[in-house]
XYZ file of C-alpha atoms in Angstrom:
666
model
C -2.296 23.570 98.800
C -1.138 26.345 101.195
C -2.533 29.117 99.030
C 0.945 32.008 98.251
C 2.181 35.107 96.878
C -2.378 35.876 96.391
C -2.438 38.086 98.995
C -2.665 41.708 96.218
C -5.304 39.860 94.030
C -6.842 39.129 97.197
C -6.761 42.055 98.847
C -8.107 43.425 95.404
C -10.727 41.677 95.594
C -11.822 43.016 99.154
C -11.910 46.207 98.013
C -14.303 45.720 96.055
C -16.405 44.534 98.173
C -16.218 47.076 100.128
C -16.958 49.491 97.402
C -19.832 46.961 96.754
C -20.480 47.548 100.600
C -20.859 51.713 100.255
C -23.796 50.506 97.113
C -21.307 50.963 93.664
C -21.027 47.544 93.343
C -18.316 45.655 90.676
C -18.249 42.822 87.799
C -13.818 41.228 88.527
C -12.708 38.993 85.508
C -10.340 36.941 86.683
C -8.639 35.219 84.652
C -5.321 32.944 83.987
C -4.146 29.844 82.712
C -5.822 26.067 83.722
C -4.075 25.207 86.892
C -3.251 28.431 88.413
C -5.567 28.462 90.710
C -8.894 30.901 90.225
C -11.043 28.838 92.125
C -8.904 28.457 94.983
C -8.545 32.027 94.757
C -12.384 32.798 94.394
C -13.126 30.011 97.612
C -10.649 32.621 99.371
C -12.513 35.383 98.930
C -15.286 33.340 99.831
C -13.388 32.373 103.137
C -12.788 35.802 103.855
C -16.060 37.336 104.443
C -19.020 34.500 104.282
C -19.988 35.985 107.654
C -20.375 39.238 106.740
C -21.827 38.585 102.679
C -24.564 36.164 100.659
C -22.133 34.087 98.648
C -24.251 32.586 94.451
C -21.926 31.052 93.446
C -22.441 28.897 89.213
C -20.142 27.202 87.427
C -19.914 26.768 83.284
C -19.244 22.893 82.140
C -17.337 21.565 79.529
C -20.122 19.909 78.373
C -21.023 19.322 74.439
C -23.323 21.237 74.001
C -23.217 23.963 76.794
C -26.092 24.206 79.425
C -28.027 26.751 78.787
C -28.379 30.140 82.054
C -26.293 26.877 83.549
C -24.670 29.433 85.895
C -27.725 31.389 87.256
C -29.536 27.660 87.327
C -26.784 26.201 90.097
C -27.677 29.817 91.858
C -31.530 29.161 92.296
C -30.854 25.360 92.707
C -28.976 26.934 95.798
C -30.375 30.023 97.076
C -28.040 31.393 97.578
C -22.227 34.519 94.386
C -21.764 36.434 93.157
C -19.292 34.255 91.684
C -19.823 32.990 88.229
C -17.385 29.338 87.133
C -15.088 29.226 83.855
C -17.486 31.045 81.666
C -14.829 29.448 78.713
C -17.696 27.309 78.788
C -20.628 29.703 78.962
C -23.691 28.923 76.531
C -24.477 32.098 74.696
C -26.995 32.855 77.058
C -25.473 33.074 80.165
C -22.939 35.063 77.964
C -25.820 37.605 77.502
C -25.940 37.340 80.984
C -23.057 38.367 82.181
C -23.184 41.402 79.229
C -26.074 42.631 80.822
C -25.086 42.415 84.371
C -22.594 44.645 83.660
C -23.707 46.757 82.850
C -26.137 47.660 85.673
C -24.082 45.679 88.085
C -22.606 50.084 89.802
C -26.635 49.972 91.266
C -26.711 47.014 93.482
C -24.604 46.218 96.376
C -22.899 43.443 95.137
C -19.797 41.800 93.251
C -19.226 39.117 90.728
C -16.415 37.478 90.187
C -15.918 35.111 87.150
C -13.080 32.956 86.296
C -11.895 31.469 82.735
C -8.978 30.120 81.467
C -7.580 33.194 79.117
C -5.386 30.768 76.883
C -7.680 28.675 75.822
C -9.761 31.593 74.419
C -8.427 32.176 70.744
C -9.786 34.977 68.537
C -12.288 32.404 67.357
C -12.750 31.216 71.020
C -17.156 33.387 71.574
C -15.736 34.760 74.629
C -13.922 36.785 73.418
C -16.543 38.347 72.059
C -18.068 39.131 75.842
C -14.920 40.532 77.250
C -14.905 42.407 73.477
C -18.018 44.088 75.839
C -16.597 44.160 79.135
C -14.127 46.226 77.860
C -15.831 49.274 78.128
C -18.135 49.080 80.413
C -15.998 50.938 83.866
C -17.445 49.032 86.774
C -16.094 45.069 84.915
C -12.123 45.230 86.378
C -9.683 42.488 85.504
C -7.466 40.786 87.443
C -4.952 37.807 85.954
C -3.148 35.675 88.668
C 0.716 35.336 87.962
C 2.767 31.849 87.963
C 3.994 30.741 91.150
C 7.844 31.929 91.398
C 10.993 30.100 92.239
C 10.506 31.122 95.883
C 7.003 30.208 96.248
C 7.838 26.434 94.784
C 10.277 26.433 97.188
C 8.150 27.149 100.172
C 5.879 23.857 98.662
C 8.920 21.474 98.517
C 10.754 22.111 101.147
C 9.079 18.685 103.149
C 9.285 17.161 99.782
C 12.986 15.676 99.557
C 12.744 16.753 96.162
C 14.918 19.832 93.757
C 12.977 22.854 94.409
C 14.695 24.167 91.364
C 13.836 21.831 89.380
C 10.059 21.801 90.024
C 10.167 25.017 88.840
C 11.479 24.388 85.386
C 9.389 21.454 85.186
C 6.008 23.388 86.314
C 6.629 26.618 85.758
C 4.962 27.765 88.528
C 1.670 26.367 87.809
C 0.991 25.592 90.824
C -1.860 22.630 90.283
C 1.574 20.529 88.622
C 2.770 21.541 91.710
C 0.848 20.473 93.741
C 0.659 17.544 91.431
C 4.117 16.185 91.067
C 4.877 16.779 94.704
C 2.357 14.628 95.594
C 4.190 11.692 93.426
C 7.557 12.700 95.803
C 9.766 12.524 91.486
C 10.798 14.663 88.383
C 10.705 11.968 86.801
C 7.558 11.534 85.970
C 4.681 12.647 84.494
C 2.072 12.526 87.720
C -1.399 10.711 85.993
C -3.807 13.960 86.634
C -0.813 16.210 84.577
C -1.306 13.633 82.424
C -5.273 13.496 81.674
C -5.515 17.923 81.445
C -3.609 17.920 78.521
C -4.748 14.849 77.041
C -8.253 16.417 77.606
C -7.474 20.225 75.539
C -5.864 17.603 72.673
C -9.486 16.294 71.817
C -10.211 17.423 68.578
C -7.697 18.777 67.106
C -8.210 17.803 63.286
C -5.004 15.625 62.363
C -2.547 18.922 60.728
C -2.604 20.383 64.780
C -1.582 16.700 66.483
C 1.552 16.803 63.869
C 2.303 20.558 65.248
C 1.871 19.169 68.432
C 4.171 15.478 67.720
C 6.835 17.742 66.521
C 6.725 20.273 69.042
C 6.481 17.835 72.345
C 9.619 15.808 70.992
C 11.649 18.613 72.027
C 12.649 20.360 74.484
C 12.593 24.232 75.197
C 11.048 24.938 71.102
C 10.685 24.003 68.252
C 11.126 26.404 65.516
C 7.683 27.235 63.316
C 10.305 27.200 59.848
C 11.222 23.388 61.558
C 7.785 22.425 62.165
C 6.586 23.041 58.821
C 9.434 21.055 57.198
C 8.333 17.889 59.796
C 5.412 18.693 59.811
C 2.193 20.888 57.701
C 3.010 23.582 56.115
C -0.276 24.932 57.673
C 0.154 27.586 59.455
C -3.773 27.732 60.592
C -3.454 23.693 62.269
C -0.281 26.051 64.489
C -2.720 28.652 65.323
C -4.982 25.471 66.484
C -2.817 24.699 69.109
C -1.868 27.459 70.329
C -5.546 28.683 71.079
C -6.728 25.170 72.558
C -4.343 26.924 75.155
C -1.842 23.868 74.716
C 1.294 25.896 72.617
C 3.061 29.694 72.103
C 4.645 31.417 70.128
C 7.151 34.273 69.433
C 6.712 35.154 66.155
C 9.080 32.976 65.238
C 9.128 29.136 67.109
C 6.521 27.548 69.480
C 6.964 26.231 73.202
C 4.605 24.338 75.348
C 3.760 26.705 78.880
C 5.128 23.600 80.364
C 7.504 21.373 80.872
C 5.173 18.800 82.671
C 2.477 19.515 79.211
C 4.956 18.943 77.014
C 6.303 15.901 78.918
C 2.604 14.110 78.181
C 2.041 14.642 75.112
C 5.342 13.783 74.305
C 4.818 10.621 76.316
C 0.959 10.480 74.306
C 2.697 9.981 71.156
C 2.743 6.372 69.578
C 5.940 4.098 70.581
C 6.802 2.951 66.810
C 5.605 6.832 65.961
C 8.463 8.628 68.031
C 11.992 6.791 66.553
C 10.092 8.496 62.792
C 10.054 11.689 64.252
C 12.962 12.259 65.695
C 14.652 10.661 62.282
C 12.682 13.284 60.388
C 13.388 16.138 62.395
C 17.346 15.323 62.075
C 17.083 14.950 58.647
C 16.850 18.775 59.334
C 18.157 19.838 62.008
C 21.877 18.119 60.178
C 21.116 20.306 57.301
C 20.847 24.163 58.770
C 24.281 25.940 58.809
C 25.879 25.343 61.893
C 23.351 24.001 64.021
C 23.154 23.186 67.835
C 25.624 19.392 67.781
C 24.035 18.602 71.606
C 20.743 19.002 69.143
C 21.017 16.779 66.936
C 22.764 14.367 69.537
C 19.697 13.901 71.269
C 17.656 13.537 67.928
C 19.964 11.119 66.866
C 19.961 9.173 70.191
C 16.467 8.762 70.426
C 15.773 8.161 67.318
C 17.918 5.235 67.297
C 21.069 6.259 65.104
C 23.633 4.590 66.532
C 26.054 6.426 63.517
C 24.560 10.512 64.372
C 25.003 9.665 67.947
C 28.503 9.100 67.835
C 29.421 11.902 64.899
C 27.633 14.370 67.956
C 27.193 13.331 70.839
C 31.681 13.520 71.679
C 31.332 16.631 69.933
C 28.710 18.351 72.410
C 30.385 17.342 74.657
C 33.196 18.553 74.255
C 31.326 21.583 74.547
C 29.204 21.829 77.608
C 32.732 20.779 79.399
C 34.017 24.226 77.379
C 31.111 26.210 78.835
C 30.888 24.239 82.182
C 28.124 21.964 81.987
C 30.370 18.911 82.584
C 27.548 16.276 83.812
C 25.587 17.153 80.122
C 28.945 16.518 78.970
C 28.806 13.198 81.123
C 25.742 12.471 79.998
C 26.341 13.129 76.190
C 30.180 10.397 76.404
C 27.939 8.131 78.036
C 24.449 8.209 75.284
C 27.496 7.455 72.248
C 29.099 4.779 74.642
C 26.456 2.354 74.321
C 27.031 2.374 70.323
C 30.714 2.091 71.386
C 30.885 -2.283 69.789
C 30.977 0.360 66.597
C 34.340 1.784 66.896
C 37.299 0.250 66.135
C 39.087 0.024 69.199
C 41.879 3.082 69.636
C 38.328 5.027 68.962
C 36.369 3.010 71.664
C 39.547 4.023 74.265
C 39.123 7.606 73.172
C 35.958 7.577 74.151
C 35.783 5.212 77.555
C 38.983 7.751 78.460
C 36.394 11.048 78.272
C 34.068 9.945 79.313
C 36.677 8.731 82.757
C 38.219 11.890 82.441
C 34.002 13.711 82.966
C 32.870 11.415 85.567
C 35.835 11.465 88.220
C 35.379 15.549 87.614
C 31.359 16.024 88.757
C 31.718 13.218 91.463
C 30.859 9.604 89.656
C 34.449 8.181 90.546
C 32.551 4.219 90.709
C 31.428 5.045 86.972
C 34.882 6.361 85.339
C 36.291 3.164 86.835
C 35.006 1.301 85.561
C 35.169 3.125 82.173
C 39.083 2.608 82.754
C 38.777 -0.806 83.232
C 37.100 -1.507 80.773
C 39.206 -0.062 78.348
C 42.012 -1.098 80.086
C 40.805 -4.919 79.397
C 40.072 -3.516 75.554
C 43.764 -2.891 75.726
C 45.282 -5.553 76.113
C 45.422 -6.948 72.079
C 46.341 -3.174 71.973
C 50.790 -3.677 70.531
C 50.493 -0.362 71.760
C 52.921 -0.714 74.949
C 52.961 2.646 76.023
C 48.692 3.430 75.714
C 48.572 0.401 78.225
C 51.283 2.138 80.526
C 48.673 5.031 80.920
C 45.493 3.125 81.037
C 46.270 1.550 84.177
C 48.328 4.595 85.467
C 44.728 6.576 84.681
C 42.492 3.760 86.735
C 45.001 4.399 89.358
C 44.900 7.799 89.897
C 41.061 7.121 89.846
C 41.383 4.554 92.634
C 43.020 6.212 94.890
C 41.060 9.105 94.599
C 37.940 6.798 95.432
C 40.104 6.049 98.244
C 40.985 1.993 96.610
C 43.404 3.041 98.118
C 45.560 -0.808 97.683
C 44.260 -1.571 94.470
C 45.065 1.738 93.038
C 48.886 1.172 94.117
C 48.781 -2.539 92.087
C 47.089 -0.507 89.539
C 50.601 2.154 89.448
C 52.402 -0.829 90.229
C 51.624 -2.159 86.913
C 51.421 0.705 84.964
C 55.684 1.397 86.095
C 56.623 -1.978 84.690
C 55.589 -0.825 81.538
C 56.805 2.260 80.912
C 59.742 1.610 82.366
C 60.390 -1.114 79.213
C 60.187 2.167 76.971
C 62.326 4.455 75.305
C 61.994 8.382 77.285
C 58.664 9.633 74.948
C 55.474 10.741 76.404
C 53.784 7.759 78.095
C 56.341 7.078 80.450
C 55.823 10.232 80.989
C 52.578 10.842 82.237
C 53.132 7.548 83.997
C 55.628 9.142 86.077
C 53.506 11.212 86.489
C 50.721 9.508 88.197
C 52.986 7.743 90.039
C 55.025 10.928 91.853
C 51.491 11.493 92.608
C 49.995 7.907 94.223
C 53.351 8.390 96.166
C 53.239 11.590 97.004
C 48.849 11.144 98.421
C 50.676 7.974 99.962
C 52.875 10.210 101.769
C 55.827 8.290 100.281
C 58.408 12.199 99.733
C 61.183 11.118 98.480
C 59.450 8.657 95.847
C 57.689 10.403 95.296
C 59.699 13.277 94.695
C 61.690 10.934 92.353
C 59.382 11.023 90.009
C 57.821 12.915 89.601
C 61.734 15.311 88.958
C 61.656 12.515 87.307
C 58.951 13.204 85.109
C 58.896 16.495 84.885
C 62.347 16.762 82.753
C 61.495 13.370 80.411
C 58.174 15.726 79.401
C 60.385 18.915 78.684
C 62.650 16.965 76.206
C 59.444 15.710 74.518
C 57.340 18.584 74.169
C 54.303 17.115 76.089
C 53.084 19.716 78.406
C 49.588 17.763 79.854
C 52.810 15.666 81.235
C 55.014 17.999 82.259
C 51.163 19.891 83.902
C 50.633 16.623 85.776
C 54.393 15.986 87.051
C 54.816 19.663 87.987
C 51.271 18.819 90.196
C 53.081 16.366 91.743
C 55.812 17.215 92.951
C 55.071 20.496 94.024
C 51.823 18.262 96.432
C 55.288 16.301 97.862
C 57.682 19.677 97.481
C 55.272 20.585 100.351
C 56.505 18.879 103.431
C 60.160 19.499 101.891
C 60.977 22.673 100.495
C 58.114 24.653 101.059
C 59.592 27.423 99.895
C 58.714 26.367 96.280
C 56.109 24.752 96.362
C 54.183 27.505 95.338
C 56.388 28.046 92.727
C 56.566 24.676 90.822
C 52.238 24.101 91.093
C 51.720 26.873 90.125
C 54.012 26.505 87.237
C 51.561 23.449 86.282
C 48.511 25.884 87.191
C 50.002 28.233 83.891
C 50.273 25.299 81.482
C 46.794 23.873 82.462
C 45.173 27.453 81.472
C 46.964 27.619 78.733
C 45.595 24.090 77.765
C 42.475 25.091 78.273
C 41.965 22.106 81.013
C 39.396 23.036 83.687
C 39.037 20.524 85.637
C 43.615 20.097 85.770
C 43.140 23.468 87.258
C 40.915 22.789 89.179
C 42.059 19.865 90.664
C 45.716 22.260 91.244
C 43.430 24.835 92.966
C 42.743 22.245 94.785
C 45.986 20.704 96.250
C 47.845 24.156 96.207
C 45.360 24.597 98.652
C 44.890 21.525 100.813
C 48.883 20.904 100.428
C 49.456 24.741 102.925
C 46.041 22.965 105.089
C 48.973 21.163 105.778
C 52.030 21.758 107.251
C 49.933 25.229 108.846
C 50.854 27.574 105.619
C 47.115 29.173 106.542
C 46.554 32.280 104.450
C 48.560 30.230 101.391
C 45.817 27.544 102.207
C 42.952 30.255 102.429
C 43.560 31.886 99.416
C 44.207 28.699 97.113
C 40.643 26.639 98.201
C 38.313 29.937 97.911
C 39.412 29.814 94.275
C 39.686 26.082 94.319
C 35.951 26.202 95.286
C 35.237 29.351 92.734
C 36.314 28.322 89.640
C 35.306 24.318 90.297
C 31.211 25.777 91.287
C 31.167 27.039 88.521
C 32.371 24.423 86.485
C 30.352 21.447 87.950
C 33.761 20.156 88.796
C 31.714 19.056 91.349
C 33.980 16.052 93.126
C 36.919 18.660 93.671
C 34.833 21.046 94.954
C 33.789 19.092 97.512
C 36.860 18.240 99.091
C 37.866 22.153 98.801
C 34.605 22.611 100.679
C 35.654 19.760 102.867
C 39.524 21.772 103.085
C 38.558 25.074 104.183
C 36.261 23.504 106.920
C 39.030 22.511 107.818
C 41.744 24.817 107.771
C 38.927 26.702 109.407
C 38.702 24.176 112.117
C 41.796 24.731 112.890
C 41.814 28.681 114.047
C 39.005 27.767 115.420
C 36.824 29.482 113.829
C 34.122 27.017 114.566
C 31.120 27.798 113.614
C 32.193 28.983 109.964
C 34.184 25.100 110.141
C 30.484 23.901 111.383
C 28.991 25.203 108.298
C 31.455 24.004 105.313
C 31.910 20.364 106.333
C 27.886 20.215 106.921
C 27.870 20.876 103.329
C 30.532 18.927 102.380
C 29.807 15.445 104.125
C 26.988 15.271 101.923
C 29.543 14.333 99.260
C 29.439 11.034 96.949
C 33.481 11.534 97.711
C 35.065 9.709 99.954
C 37.992 11.444 100.810
C 35.483 14.126 101.368
C 33.394 13.071 103.895
C 36.098 11.832 105.133
C 37.483 15.267 105.964
C 34.057 16.870 106.537
C 32.734 14.277 109.356
C 36.098 14.731 111.427
C 35.951 17.823 111.748
C 32.315 17.940 112.957
C 33.462 14.964 115.590
C 35.878 17.411 116.549
C 33.881 21.202 116.439
C 31.390 18.458 119.259
C 34.448 17.422 121.255
C 36.047 20.824 121.858
C 31.952 22.384 121.938
C 30.598 20.309 124.230
C 28.114 19.106 121.461
C 26.253 15.141 121.447
C 27.760 12.716 120.248
C 30.889 13.152 118.196
C 31.862 10.059 119.011
C 28.997 8.954 115.147
C 30.847 11.384 112.514
C 34.173 10.637 114.116
C 33.608 5.930 114.042
C 32.603 6.330 110.923
C 35.795 9.241 109.720
C 38.076 6.094 110.445
C 36.682 4.006 109.412
C 36.449 4.439 105.222
C 40.239 6.273 106.782
C 41.045 2.746 107.593
C 40.525 0.651 105.110
C 42.040 3.662 102.675
C 45.621 2.831 104.169
C 46.780 6.703 103.997
C 48.379 8.593 106.229
C 47.316 12.183 105.451
C 43.483 9.704 106.074
C 43.837 7.943 109.313
C 45.730 11.105 111.406
C 44.053 13.345 111.741
C 40.833 10.773 113.035
C 43.061 9.112 114.924
C 44.021 11.953 116.740
C 39.963 13.301 117.077
C 39.008 10.156 119.255
C 42.540 10.849 120.925
C 40.975 13.829 121.771
C 36.969 11.956 123.476
C 38.730 9.801 124.619
C 40.833 12.984 126.220
C 38.011 14.695 127.429
C 35.308 12.937 128.158
C 37.940 10.608 130.996
C 39.497 8.029 129.178
C 43.163 9.327 128.929
C 43.837 5.384 128.993
C 42.324 4.994 125.873
C 44.793 6.577 124.009
C 47.950 4.592 122.987
C 45.670 2.148 121.139
C 43.417 4.449 118.249
C 46.697 6.448 117.847
C 49.539 3.511 118.027
C 49.662 2.296 114.674
C 48.967 5.314 113.000
C 51.429 7.189 115.195
C 54.049 4.073 113.857
C 52.609 4.356 110.434
C 53.704 8.755 110.041
C 57.521 7.692 112.296
C 57.909 4.767 109.061
C 57.484 7.993 106.948
C 59.529 10.418 108.489
C 56.123 13.211 108.601
C 56.710 15.122 110.983
C 52.653 17.502 111.684
C 50.986 13.840 112.638
C 53.655 12.594 115.031
C 53.745 15.972 116.377
C 50.370 15.005 116.622
C 49.742 12.376 117.797
């Protein structure tokens, strides 16, 4: 592995060697945890000076009974460095030899470098006494090898297609762990070599210490000492034993593994039948605490297989996670709860599936959102609550529309409207008409969108249905950009005020997005850029990936249309990696048209993909830019005769919908 962030240590060793050449010898104690790269550093030092210095090398071994003077015999056999490896495994004679050398090294043209694991020498370790004697010798210098920084781990991970931040979190920057994890090509597995290294340290632990280790291993992040004493053993000596073995460290209140990989390795070594029992014991202890963290409760409930507890704590944990902008965690909590959904009443199942769908849609998991809503619709068929059924059909329609499954979306919204029309005025039909208005707006059926939206606004206002009112104002304002642009922003900011008042961060992000994209489509660039920038900041901070990616794509389009081509290329390249179909259509179109205008190679590939995705939606707003881009490519490549065929169908749709911007360009 490439040696990173070790130059200052090598420079310090170089200084010691230079002093030794002048007649002032010294001893260097090179300390660090297992896997930190002590041997790698020593060998790098050797490689730098092998041509100018004689090097002897000896090692201590992890034998049950160490070899007497083992390193000295190694040196004698090789007739050759002044490096003694792994003195934490040394015998008494070798430790005495170190003291002897240290007190006389200043008379020699030599440097003695010793390496040892400082995480394995507890208060009772015999090397502690030796280090105490060496502490008073002026010619002894200590160097501690630090963990790699996150930047260094990112450098090492650059060619491995892994999330460098995740690699760093799991390994804490331990070079050995980093190397082994990168070699596996995945961050969800424990490399065999790492597991063996960790398990080797557990050999010889007493039963109480093993109980402490197992309890700490099932607790991500930390294990409070109070909890460990309640669940595992009240014997503090067992805690100290784990610490002395270099497995755990403590701040006086809690225990942690030094690396997440070490914890995972220890956790997976717990017998499968014992693991749920441990989680159940921890859950029982935590739930008796005042104000316990619902995420921790949900985790241990899930691992214990306690369905009732999962259903009790996971939804609460999801609410808290979403409130703090951790939407992916909210999705995970709700997914766990759904595994036990058959234990709930039909009404409670519907609530859970709707919440899961909402969070999935926000983080860019449209497939899971649609699946959850389809299951909810199926469950609701047996309910007498027509309003609930109508709302579910309309929510499914919105989810399908976001996934660019336009034909299915329209069929679902027609079903929802048919059900809503049988109901008296109230919040449920108001929700349905608001969603229907949004779908009509996306299809650029603007008169229908405005009519449905205003109907929903009136109904929501009459019945105090703030959530429905917010959605209706969103849809109506988005449509008004094409008929009354001077009024549109005011309509939508009124909706945004309601979203903030309700604490609906996802809907607020969607409103900012719609303000930016709609203003951009009618070329109100200053307004578009303002709202797109706000939306990107807002959605990025709250894990609203679906909305963020679409904002990036539209920011690229706005920059492209104003000839800020480098900025457009950067934004589109980020957005094109999205799972969102509509973000990909927009960004692919921008990339293709950029290549045309800048003379870059292969504009046809992104435009062809954009067209194919847009064609599946059948929506004018997706088709128009892709059709125009393909026509421009034909024109500038000397194929003007192809243009009518490329634009005719989309042009006729624009005329049918009376949309002036696409009519003009096409």
